[in-house]
Coordinates of C-alpha atoms in Angstrom, one line a residue:
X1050 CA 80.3 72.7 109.3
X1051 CA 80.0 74.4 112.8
X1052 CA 78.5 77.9 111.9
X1053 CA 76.2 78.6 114.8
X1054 CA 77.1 82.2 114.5
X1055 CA 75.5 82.7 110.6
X1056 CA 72.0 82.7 110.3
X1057 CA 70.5 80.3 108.3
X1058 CA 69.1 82.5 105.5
X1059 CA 72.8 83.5 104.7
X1060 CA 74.0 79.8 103.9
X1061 CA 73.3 78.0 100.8
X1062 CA 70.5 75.3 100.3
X1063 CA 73.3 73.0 100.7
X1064 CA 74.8 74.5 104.1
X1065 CA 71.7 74.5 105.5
X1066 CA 70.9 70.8 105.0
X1067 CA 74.5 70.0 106.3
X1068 CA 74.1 71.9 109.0
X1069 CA 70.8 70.2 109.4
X1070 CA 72.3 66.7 109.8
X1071 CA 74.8 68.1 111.9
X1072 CA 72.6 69.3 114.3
X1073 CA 69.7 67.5 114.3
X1074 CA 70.3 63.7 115.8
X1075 CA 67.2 62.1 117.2
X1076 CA 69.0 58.9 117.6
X1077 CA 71.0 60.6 119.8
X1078 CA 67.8 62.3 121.3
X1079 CA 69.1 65.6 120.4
X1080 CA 67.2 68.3 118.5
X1081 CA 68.1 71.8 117.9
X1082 CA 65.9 75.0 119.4
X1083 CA 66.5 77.0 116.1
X1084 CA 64.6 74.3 113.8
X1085 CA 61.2 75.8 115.5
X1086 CA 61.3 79.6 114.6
X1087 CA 63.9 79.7 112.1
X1088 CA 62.1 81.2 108.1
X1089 CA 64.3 79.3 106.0
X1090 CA 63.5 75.5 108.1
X1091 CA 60.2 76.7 106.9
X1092 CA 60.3 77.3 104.1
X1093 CA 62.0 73.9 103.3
X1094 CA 59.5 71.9 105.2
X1095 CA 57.0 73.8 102.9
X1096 CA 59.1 72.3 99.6
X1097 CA 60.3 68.9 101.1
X1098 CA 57.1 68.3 103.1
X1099 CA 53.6 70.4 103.3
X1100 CA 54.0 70.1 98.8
X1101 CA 54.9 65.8 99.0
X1102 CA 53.8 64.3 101.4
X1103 CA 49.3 63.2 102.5
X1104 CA 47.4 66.1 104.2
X1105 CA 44.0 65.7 105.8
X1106 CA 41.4 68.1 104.3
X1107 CA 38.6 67.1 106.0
X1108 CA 35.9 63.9 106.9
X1109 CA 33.4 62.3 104.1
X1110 CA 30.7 62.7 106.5
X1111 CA 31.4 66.7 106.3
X1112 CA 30.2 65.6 102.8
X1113 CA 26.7 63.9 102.9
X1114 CA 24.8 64.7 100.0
X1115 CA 25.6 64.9 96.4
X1116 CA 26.7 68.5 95.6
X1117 CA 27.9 69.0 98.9
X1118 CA 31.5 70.9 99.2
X1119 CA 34.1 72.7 100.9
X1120 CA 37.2 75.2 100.3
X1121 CA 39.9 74.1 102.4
X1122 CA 43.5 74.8 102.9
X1123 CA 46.2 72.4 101.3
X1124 CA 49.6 73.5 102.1
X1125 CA 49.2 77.5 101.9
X1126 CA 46.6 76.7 98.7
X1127 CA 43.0 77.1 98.6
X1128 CA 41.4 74.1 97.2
X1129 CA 37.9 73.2 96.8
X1130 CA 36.3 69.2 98.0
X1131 CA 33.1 68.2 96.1
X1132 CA 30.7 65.1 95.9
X1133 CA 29.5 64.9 92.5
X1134 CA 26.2 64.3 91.2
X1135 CA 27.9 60.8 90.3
X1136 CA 28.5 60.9 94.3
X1137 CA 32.2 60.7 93.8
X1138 CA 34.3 63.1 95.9
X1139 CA 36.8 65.2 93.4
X1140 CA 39.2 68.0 94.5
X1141 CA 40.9 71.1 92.5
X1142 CA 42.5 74.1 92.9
X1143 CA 40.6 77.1 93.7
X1144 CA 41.3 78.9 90.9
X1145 CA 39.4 80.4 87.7
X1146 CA 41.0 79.0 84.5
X1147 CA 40.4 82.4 82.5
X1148 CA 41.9 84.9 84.8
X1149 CA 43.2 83.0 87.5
X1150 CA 40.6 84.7 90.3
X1151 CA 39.3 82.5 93.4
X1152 CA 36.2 80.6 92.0
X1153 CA 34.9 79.6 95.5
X1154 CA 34.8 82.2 98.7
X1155 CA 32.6 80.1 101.1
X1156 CA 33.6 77.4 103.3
X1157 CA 31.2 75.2 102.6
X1158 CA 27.6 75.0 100.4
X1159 CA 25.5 73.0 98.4
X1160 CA 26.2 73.2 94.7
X1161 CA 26.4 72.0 91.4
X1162 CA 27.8 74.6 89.7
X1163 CA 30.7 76.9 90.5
X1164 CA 30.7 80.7 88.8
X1165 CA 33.6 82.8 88.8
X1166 CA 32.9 86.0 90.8
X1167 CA 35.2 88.1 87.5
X1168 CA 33.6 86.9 84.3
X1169 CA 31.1 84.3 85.0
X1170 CA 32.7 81.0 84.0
X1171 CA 30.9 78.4 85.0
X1172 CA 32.5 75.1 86.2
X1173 CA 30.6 71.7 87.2
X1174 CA 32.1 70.5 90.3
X1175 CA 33.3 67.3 88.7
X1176 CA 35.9 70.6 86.9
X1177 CA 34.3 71.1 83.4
X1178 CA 33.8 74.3 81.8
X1179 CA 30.5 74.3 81.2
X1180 CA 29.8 77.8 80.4
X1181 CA 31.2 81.1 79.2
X1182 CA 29.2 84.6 78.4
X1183 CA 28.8 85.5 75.5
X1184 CA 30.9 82.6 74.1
X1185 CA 30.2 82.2 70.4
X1186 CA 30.2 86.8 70.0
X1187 CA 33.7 87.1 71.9
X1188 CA 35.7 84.1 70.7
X1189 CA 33.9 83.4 67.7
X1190 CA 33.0 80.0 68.9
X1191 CA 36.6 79.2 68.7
X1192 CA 37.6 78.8 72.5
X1193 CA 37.9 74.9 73.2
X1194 CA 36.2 75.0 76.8
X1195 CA 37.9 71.0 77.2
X1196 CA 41.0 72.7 77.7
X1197 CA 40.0 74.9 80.7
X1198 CA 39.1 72.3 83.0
X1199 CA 39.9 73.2 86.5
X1200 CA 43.1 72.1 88.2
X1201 CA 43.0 68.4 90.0
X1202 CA 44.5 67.8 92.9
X1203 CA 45.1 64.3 94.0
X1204 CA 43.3 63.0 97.0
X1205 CA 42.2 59.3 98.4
X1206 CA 40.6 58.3 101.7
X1207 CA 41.0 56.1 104.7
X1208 CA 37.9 55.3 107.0
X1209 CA 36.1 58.1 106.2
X1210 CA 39.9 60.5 106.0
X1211 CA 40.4 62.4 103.1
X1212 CA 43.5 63.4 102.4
X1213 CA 45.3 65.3 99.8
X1214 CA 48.8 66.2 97.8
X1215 CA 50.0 68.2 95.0
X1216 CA 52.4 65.3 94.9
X1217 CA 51.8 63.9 91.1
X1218 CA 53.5 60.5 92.1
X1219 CA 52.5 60.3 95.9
X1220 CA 53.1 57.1 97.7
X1221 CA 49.6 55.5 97.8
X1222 CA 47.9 56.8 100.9
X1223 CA 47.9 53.4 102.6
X1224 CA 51.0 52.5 102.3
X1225 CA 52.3 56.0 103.7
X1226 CA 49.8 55.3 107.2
X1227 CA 51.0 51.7 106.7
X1228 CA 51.0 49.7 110.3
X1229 CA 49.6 52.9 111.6
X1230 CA 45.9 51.7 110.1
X1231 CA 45.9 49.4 113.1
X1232 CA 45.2 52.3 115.7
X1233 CA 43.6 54.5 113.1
X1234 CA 40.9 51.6 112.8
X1235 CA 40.2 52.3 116.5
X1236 CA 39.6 55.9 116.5
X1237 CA 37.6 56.5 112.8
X1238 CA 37.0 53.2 111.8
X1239 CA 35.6 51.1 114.7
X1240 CA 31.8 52.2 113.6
X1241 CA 30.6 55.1 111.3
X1242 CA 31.8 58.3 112.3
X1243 CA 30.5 61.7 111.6
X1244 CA 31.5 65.6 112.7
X1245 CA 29.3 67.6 113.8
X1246 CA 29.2 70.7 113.3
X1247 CA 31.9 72.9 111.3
X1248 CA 35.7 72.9 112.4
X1249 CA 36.7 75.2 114.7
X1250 CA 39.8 77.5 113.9
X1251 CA 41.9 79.6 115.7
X1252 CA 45.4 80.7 115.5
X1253 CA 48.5 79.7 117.8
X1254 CA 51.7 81.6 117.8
X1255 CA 53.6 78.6 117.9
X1256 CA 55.5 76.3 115.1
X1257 CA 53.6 73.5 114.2
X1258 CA 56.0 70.8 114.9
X1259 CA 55.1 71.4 118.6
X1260 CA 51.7 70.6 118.6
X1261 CA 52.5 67.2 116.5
X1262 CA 55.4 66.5 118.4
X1263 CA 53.2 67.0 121.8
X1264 CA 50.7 64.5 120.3
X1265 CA 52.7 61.8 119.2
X1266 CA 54.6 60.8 122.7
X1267 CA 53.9 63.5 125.1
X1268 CA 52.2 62.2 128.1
X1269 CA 54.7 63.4 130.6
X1270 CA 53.8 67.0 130.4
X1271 CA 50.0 66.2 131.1
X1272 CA 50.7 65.9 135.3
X1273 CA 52.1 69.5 135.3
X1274 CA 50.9 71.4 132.3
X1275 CA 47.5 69.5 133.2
X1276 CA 47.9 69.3 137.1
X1277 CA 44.5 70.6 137.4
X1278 CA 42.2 68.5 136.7
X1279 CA 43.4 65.9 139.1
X1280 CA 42.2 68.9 141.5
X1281 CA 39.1 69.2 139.7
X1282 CA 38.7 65.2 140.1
X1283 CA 38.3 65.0 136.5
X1284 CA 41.1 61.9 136.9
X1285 CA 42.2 59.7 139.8
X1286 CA 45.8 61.2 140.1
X1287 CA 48.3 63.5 138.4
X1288 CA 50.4 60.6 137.7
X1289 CA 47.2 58.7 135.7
X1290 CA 49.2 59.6 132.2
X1291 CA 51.7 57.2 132.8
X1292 CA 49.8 54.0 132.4
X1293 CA 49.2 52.5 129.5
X1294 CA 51.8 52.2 126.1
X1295 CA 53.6 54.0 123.9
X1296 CA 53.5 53.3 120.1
X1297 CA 55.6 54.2 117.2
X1298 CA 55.6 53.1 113.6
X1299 CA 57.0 53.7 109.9
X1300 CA 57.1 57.5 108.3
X1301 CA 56.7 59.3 111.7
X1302 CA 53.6 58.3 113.1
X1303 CA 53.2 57.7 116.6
X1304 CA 50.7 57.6 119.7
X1305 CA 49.9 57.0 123.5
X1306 CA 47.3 54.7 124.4
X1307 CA 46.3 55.4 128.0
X1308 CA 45.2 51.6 130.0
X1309 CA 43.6 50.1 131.4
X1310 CA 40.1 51.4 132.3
X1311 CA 37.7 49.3 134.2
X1312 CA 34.9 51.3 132.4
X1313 CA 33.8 50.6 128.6
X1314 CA 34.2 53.8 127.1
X1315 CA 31.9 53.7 124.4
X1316 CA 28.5 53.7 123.6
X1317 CA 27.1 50.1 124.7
X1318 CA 24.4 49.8 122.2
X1319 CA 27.0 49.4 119.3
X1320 CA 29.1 46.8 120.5
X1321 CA 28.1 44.6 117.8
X1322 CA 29.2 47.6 115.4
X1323 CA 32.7 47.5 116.8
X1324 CA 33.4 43.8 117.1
X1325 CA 32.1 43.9 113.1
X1326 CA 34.2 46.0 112.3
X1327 CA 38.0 45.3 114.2
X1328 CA 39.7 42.7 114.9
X1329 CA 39.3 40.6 117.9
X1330 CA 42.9 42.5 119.5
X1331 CA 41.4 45.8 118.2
X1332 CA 38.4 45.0 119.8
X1333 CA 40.4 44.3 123.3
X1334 CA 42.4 47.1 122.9
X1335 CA 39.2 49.4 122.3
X1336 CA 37.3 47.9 125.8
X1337 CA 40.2 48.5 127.6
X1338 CA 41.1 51.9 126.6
X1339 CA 41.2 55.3 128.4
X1340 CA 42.5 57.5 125.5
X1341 CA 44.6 57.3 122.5
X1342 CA 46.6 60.6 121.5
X1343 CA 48.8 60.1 118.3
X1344 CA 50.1 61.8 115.2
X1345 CA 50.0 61.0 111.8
X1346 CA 52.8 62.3 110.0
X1347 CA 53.2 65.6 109.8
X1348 CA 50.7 67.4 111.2
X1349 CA 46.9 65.8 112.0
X1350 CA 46.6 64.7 115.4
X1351 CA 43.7 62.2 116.6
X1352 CA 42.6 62.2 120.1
X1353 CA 40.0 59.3 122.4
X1354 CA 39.4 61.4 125.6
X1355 CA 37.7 60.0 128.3
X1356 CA 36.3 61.8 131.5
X1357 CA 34.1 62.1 134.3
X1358 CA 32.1 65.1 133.1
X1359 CA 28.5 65.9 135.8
X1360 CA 29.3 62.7 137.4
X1361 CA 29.2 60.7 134.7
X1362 CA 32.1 58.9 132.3
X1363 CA 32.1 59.8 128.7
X1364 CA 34.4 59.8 125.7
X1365 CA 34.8 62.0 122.8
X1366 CA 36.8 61.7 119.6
X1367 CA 38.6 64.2 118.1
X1368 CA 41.0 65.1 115.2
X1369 CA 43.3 68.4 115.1
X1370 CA 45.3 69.6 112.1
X1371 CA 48.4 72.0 113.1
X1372 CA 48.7 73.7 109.9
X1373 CA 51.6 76.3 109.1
X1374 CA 51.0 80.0 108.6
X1375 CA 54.9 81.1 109.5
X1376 CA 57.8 79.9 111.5
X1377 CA 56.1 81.6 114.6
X1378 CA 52.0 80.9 114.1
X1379 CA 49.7 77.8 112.9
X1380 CA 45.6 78.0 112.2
X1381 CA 44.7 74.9 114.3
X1382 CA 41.6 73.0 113.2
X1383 CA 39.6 70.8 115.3
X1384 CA 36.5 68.5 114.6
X1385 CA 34.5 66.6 117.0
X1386 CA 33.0 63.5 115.8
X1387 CA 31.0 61.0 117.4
X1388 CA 29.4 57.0 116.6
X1389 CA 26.6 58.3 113.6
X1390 CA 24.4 55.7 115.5
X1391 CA 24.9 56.5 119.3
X1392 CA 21.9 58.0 121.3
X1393 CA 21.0 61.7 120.7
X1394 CA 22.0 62.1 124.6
X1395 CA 25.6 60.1 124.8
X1396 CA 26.2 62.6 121.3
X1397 CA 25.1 65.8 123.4
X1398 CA 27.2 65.0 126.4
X1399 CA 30.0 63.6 124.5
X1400 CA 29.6 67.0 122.8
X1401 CA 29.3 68.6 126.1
X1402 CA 32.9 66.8 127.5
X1403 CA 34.9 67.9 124.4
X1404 CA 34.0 71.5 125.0
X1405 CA 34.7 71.2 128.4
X1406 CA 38.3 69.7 127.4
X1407 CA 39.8 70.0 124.0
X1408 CA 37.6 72.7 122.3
X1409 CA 39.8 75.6 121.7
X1410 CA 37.8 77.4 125.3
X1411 CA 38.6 73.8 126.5
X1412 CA 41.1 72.8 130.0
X1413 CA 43.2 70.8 127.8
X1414 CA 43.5 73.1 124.8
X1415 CA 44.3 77.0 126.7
X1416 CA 46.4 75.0 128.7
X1417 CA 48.2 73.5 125.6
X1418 CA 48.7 76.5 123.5
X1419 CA 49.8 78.6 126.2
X1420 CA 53.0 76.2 126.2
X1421 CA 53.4 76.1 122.7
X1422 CA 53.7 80.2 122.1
X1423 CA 56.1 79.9 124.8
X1424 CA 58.8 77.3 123.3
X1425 CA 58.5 79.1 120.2
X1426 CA 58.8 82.4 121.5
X1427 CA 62.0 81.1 123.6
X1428 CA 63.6 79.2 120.4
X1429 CA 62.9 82.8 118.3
X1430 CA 65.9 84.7 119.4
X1431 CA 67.9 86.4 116.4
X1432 CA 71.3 85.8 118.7
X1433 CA 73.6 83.5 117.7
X1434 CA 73.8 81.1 120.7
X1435 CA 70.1 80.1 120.0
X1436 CA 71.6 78.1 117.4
X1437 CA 73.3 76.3 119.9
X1438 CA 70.7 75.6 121.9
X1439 CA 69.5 72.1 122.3
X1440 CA 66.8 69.9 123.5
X1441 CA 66.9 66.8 125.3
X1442 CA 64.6 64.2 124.2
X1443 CA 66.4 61.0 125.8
X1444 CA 63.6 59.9 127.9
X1445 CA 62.7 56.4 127.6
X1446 CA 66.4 55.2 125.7
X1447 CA 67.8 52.6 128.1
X1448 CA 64.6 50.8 127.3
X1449 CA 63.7 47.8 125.4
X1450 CA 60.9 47.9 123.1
X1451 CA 58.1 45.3 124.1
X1452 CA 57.7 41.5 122.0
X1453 CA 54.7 40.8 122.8
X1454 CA 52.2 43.9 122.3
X1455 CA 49.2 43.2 120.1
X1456 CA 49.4 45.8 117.8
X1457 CA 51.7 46.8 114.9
X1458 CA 55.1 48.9 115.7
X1459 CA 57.4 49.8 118.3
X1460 CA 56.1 49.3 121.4
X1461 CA 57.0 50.6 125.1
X1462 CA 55.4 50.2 128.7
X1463 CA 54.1 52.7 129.4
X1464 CA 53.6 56.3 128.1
X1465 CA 56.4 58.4 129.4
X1466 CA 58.6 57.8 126.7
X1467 CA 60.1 60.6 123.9
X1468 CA 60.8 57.2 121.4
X1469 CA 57.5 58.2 119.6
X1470 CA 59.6 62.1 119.3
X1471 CA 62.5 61.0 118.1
X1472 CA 60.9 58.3 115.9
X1473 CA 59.0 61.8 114.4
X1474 CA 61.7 63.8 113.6
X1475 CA 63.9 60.9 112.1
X1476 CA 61.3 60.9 109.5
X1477 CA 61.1 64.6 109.3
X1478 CA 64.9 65.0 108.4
X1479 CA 64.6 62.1 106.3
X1480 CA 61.9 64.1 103.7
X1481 CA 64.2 67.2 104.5
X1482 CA 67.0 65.4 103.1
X1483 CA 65.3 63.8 99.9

């Protein structure tokens, strides 16, 4: 089928997904404008994706104390994230089992006990119904409050990650990040993390595949998009994002890992932390690294940053979610964290560096979105030869991968490379297909 000139919306479910695997070939490195802007991709990714597949909802540390919680967003559904008394984290659907109204409105709080803001059920937050008014006059003592628990939704955790689905039969959670653990052991699990502070939010006009795509190989773009802060001396040269390797593995996931750097980029006085807790490669990889910007499949992105900030090197760790609101616009969240047992003054000016760089007023971040409204403004076009149009994403192909890298996956030289890109979207039209 060759149908640039119908829109997508007037084909069937099945036209579409033909037309999909006509179009889309990232063996070939070829992928299609029209798959960034166009409603119907959407709402397909939203079935075949956002409802099946492990998103992030937030950090256990966001979580410290029993009766802790938070309302977060799980593929256009509120849910609400509790530790219990029993100090076991639960999630469920933020919805009143009488009447269906939001149980939760805040973002985050200390409770025990949720009440409905319509009729005053009262829910523990390990999901009982615990209380109704007036029980025993209006139903006669007949209403069986075991029924009425609230909805569960299906989460697990990896080094301090949780993540969730409304997938009843998910893959388990480490098998979907499989070899990927490797690098995520670097950035969350190399000591015991913590965010500080709540996630900042903000909204991009852009489709979110950009903002994973950009994380999980991207590194070319940083010399031009980025071509300031070489001026600024904030790195040696424009052409600094080059060095280093790029890294792909199984179900989409991908990163860059900028080396080497003669500089140890972390705090010193938990060294014995980090050989404790990697392995002796992970531990070399970690001395030797200048960032690490990858994607895990679909949409959170994790980020090592490390700059001169007042004359003086520092790193900060970050983690991004690019999550949907419409073809055309995502609500990005970011969270800094930082080593729970640094100094108080390598957290502040690690702190200080992120806001400077990757905090939504950040270099790194205006500089970013300002690209991504603009591709998806560009691919947006209601005429038919935007169907047509193409991108090329054939950089890196006449390359072989490396043998002898010490980490899991397909490995490359260095980071200008679109392998982890196409590696991302073969997935991606994989789970559109199934």
């Amino acid at each position: 089928m060759n149908k640039p000139e119908v829109l997508l919306d007037e084909m069937t479910r099945e036209e579409t997904l033909q037309y999909l695997n006509e179009t889309v070939r990232p063996e070939e490195g070829v992928i299609p404008a029209y798959i960034l802007a166009d409603p119907t991709i959407y709402k397909l990714e939203h079935e075949k994706i956002f409802m099946k597949t492990w998103i992030l909802l937030g950090h256990e540390s966001e979580l410290s104390e029993k009766n802790d919680y938070l309302t977060r967003d799980l593929a256009g559904y509120s849910v609400i994230i509790a530790r219990g008394q029993d100090d076991e984290i639960r999630a469920f659907y933020n919805m009143c089992t009488h009447r269906g109204m939001k149980l939760c409105r805040a973002d985050k709080g200390n409770k025990a006990n949720f009440t409905c803001p319509y009729h005053g059920f009262n829910f523990r937050n390990n999901g009982e119904l615990i209380g109704v008014p007036l029980q025993n006059d209006i139903y006669g003592g007949q209403l069986d409050k075991s029924t009425m628990s609230l909805k569960k939704v299906t989460i697990a955790t990896y080094k301090g990650l949780i993540f969730g689905t409304w997938n009843d039969n998910p893959q388990p959670l480490e098998e979907f990040l499989g070899d990927y653990k490797w690098y995520i052991d670097i950035v969350f699990g190399r000591t015991e993390m913590e965010v500080v502070g709540p996630p900042q939010k903000f909204i991009v006009h852009s489709n979110w595949k950009i903002g994973s795509d950009n994380f999980v190989s991207d590194s070319y773009h940083t010399m031009v998009t980025h071509g300031s802060i070489a001026a600024l001396g904030m790195v040696p040269s424009a052409t600094y994002s080059k060095r280093g390797y790029q890294v792909h593995t199984e179900n989409g996931h991908g990163c860059n890992i900028g080396m080497p750097n003669p500089d140890f980029a972390f705090p010193p006085n938990l060294m014995d932390e980090y050989k404790a807790n990697l392995s002796e490669a992970q531990f070399e990889m970690m001395s030797n690294l200048k960032n690490l910007i990858g994607t895990i499949f679909p949409n959170l992105s994790l980020l090592v940053s490390h700059t001169k900030i007042k004359d003086q090197l520092i790193s900060n760790t970050t983690m991004r979610l690019w999550k949907p609101v419409g073809p055309d616009k995502m609500e990005v969240m970011t969270w800094f964290m930082v080593e729970k047992n640094a100094t108080e003054d390598w957290k502040e000016r690690s702190r200080e560096a992120y806001i400077l760089t990757f905090s939504p007023s950040g270099i790194f971040e205006q500089d970013d979105t300002e690209v991504f409204t603009d591709i998806t403004a560009a691919a947006s076009g209601t005429m038919p030869f935007t169907k047509q149009l193409t991108y090329n994403y054939t950089m890196g192909m006449h390359r072989e991968p490396l043998t002898d890298f010490p980490g899991p996956g397909v490995a490359y030289t260095d980071k200008f490379s679109e392998a982890g890109s196409r590696n991302f979207y073969r997935y991606w039209l994989d789970l559109m297909n199934s």
